[in-house]
Tab-separated table of C-alpha atoms in Angstrom:
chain	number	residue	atom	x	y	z
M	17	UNK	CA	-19.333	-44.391	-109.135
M	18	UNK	CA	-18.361	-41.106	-108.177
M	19	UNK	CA	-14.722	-39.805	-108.832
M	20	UNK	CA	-13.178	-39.488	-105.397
M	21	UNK	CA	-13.735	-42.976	-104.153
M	22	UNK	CA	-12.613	-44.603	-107.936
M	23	UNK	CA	-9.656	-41.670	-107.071
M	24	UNK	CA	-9.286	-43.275	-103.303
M	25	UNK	CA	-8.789	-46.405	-104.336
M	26	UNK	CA	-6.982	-46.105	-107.628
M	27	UNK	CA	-4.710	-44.635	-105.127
M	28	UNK	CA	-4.205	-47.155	-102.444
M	29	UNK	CA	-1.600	-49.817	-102.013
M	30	UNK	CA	-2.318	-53.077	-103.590
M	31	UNK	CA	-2.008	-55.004	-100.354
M	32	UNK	CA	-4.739	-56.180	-97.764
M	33	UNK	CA	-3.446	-53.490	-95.277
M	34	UNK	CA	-6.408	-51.071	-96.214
M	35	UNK	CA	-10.474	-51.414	-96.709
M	36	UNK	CA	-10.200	-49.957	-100.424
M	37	UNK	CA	-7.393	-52.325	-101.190
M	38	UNK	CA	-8.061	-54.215	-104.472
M	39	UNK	CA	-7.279	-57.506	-102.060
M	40	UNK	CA	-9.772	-57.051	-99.599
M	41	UNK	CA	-12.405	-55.887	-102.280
M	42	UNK	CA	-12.135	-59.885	-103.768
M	43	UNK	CA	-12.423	-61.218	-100.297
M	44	UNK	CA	-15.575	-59.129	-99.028
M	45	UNK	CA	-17.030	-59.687	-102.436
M	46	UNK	CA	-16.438	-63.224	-102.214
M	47	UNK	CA	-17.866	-63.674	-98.273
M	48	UNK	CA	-20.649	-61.028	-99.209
M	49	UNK	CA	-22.103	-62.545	-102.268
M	50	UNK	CA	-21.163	-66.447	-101.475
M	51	UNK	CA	-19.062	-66.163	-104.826
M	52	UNK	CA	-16.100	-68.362	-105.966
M	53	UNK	CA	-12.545	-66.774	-107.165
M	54	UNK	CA	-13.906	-68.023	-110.709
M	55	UNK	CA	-16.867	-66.315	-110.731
M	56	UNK	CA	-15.438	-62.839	-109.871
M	57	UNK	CA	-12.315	-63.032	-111.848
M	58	UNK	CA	-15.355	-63.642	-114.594
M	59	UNK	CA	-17.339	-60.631	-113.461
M	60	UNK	CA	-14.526	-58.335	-113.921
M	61	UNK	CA	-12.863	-59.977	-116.735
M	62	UNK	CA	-9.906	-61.633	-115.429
M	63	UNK	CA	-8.693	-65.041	-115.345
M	64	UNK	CA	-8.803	-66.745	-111.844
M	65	UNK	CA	-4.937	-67.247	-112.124
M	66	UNK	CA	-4.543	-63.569	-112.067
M	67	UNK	CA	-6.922	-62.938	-109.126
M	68	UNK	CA	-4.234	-65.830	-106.761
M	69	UNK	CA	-1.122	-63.765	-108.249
M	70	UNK	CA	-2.981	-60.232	-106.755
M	71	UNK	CA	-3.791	-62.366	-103.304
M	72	UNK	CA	-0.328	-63.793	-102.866
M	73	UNK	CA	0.964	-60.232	-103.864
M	74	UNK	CA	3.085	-62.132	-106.556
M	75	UNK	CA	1.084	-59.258	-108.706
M	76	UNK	CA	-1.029	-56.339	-108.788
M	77	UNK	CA	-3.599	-55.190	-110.732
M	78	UNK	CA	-4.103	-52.894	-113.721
M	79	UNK	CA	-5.508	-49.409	-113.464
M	80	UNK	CA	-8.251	-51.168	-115.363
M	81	UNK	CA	-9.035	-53.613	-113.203
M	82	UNK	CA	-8.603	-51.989	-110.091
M	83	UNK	CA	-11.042	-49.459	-111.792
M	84	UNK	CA	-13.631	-52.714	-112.327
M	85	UNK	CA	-12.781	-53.792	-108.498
M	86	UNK	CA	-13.865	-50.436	-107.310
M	87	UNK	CA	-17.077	-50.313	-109.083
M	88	UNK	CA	-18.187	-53.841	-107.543
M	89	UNK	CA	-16.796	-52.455	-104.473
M	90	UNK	CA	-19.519	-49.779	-104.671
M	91	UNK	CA	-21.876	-51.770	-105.782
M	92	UNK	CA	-21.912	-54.093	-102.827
M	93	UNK	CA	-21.918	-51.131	-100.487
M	94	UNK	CA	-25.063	-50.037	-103.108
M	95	UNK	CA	-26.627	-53.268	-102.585
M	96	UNK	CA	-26.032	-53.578	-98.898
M	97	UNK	CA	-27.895	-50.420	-98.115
């Protein structure tokens, strides 16, 4: 991960208005990779409760997870090269 996306993205609005957004990250991880909410609220080392709350917007998430979004966010840009 290089600085200016993690930067980019640490940056952006927690909503699902924007690519980057730590919202959209879980759902194109999710269609990408055929994963359920348990599994990536596992990979990044969240509960799945927590992963609803940032959909529904009730929440949003930590610097450090946002930080863990945006490196599996990068990886499945990596991976779909």
């Amino acid at each position: 991960i290089t600085a200016r996306p993690v930067a980019r993205f640490l940056a952006a609005p927690a909503t699902d208005d924007d690519d980057a957004s730590p919202v959209r990250v879980v759902e194109r991880v999710r269609a990408h990779w055929d994963l359920r909410y348990d599994e990536i609220a596992r990979a990044i080392g969240a509960d799945e409760s927590t992963l609803h709350r940032w959909r529904s917007g009730a929440t949003a998430p930590s610097r450090v997870f946002r930080t863990r979004l945006a490196a599996l966010n990068t990886l499945m840009a990596a991976v779909a090269r």
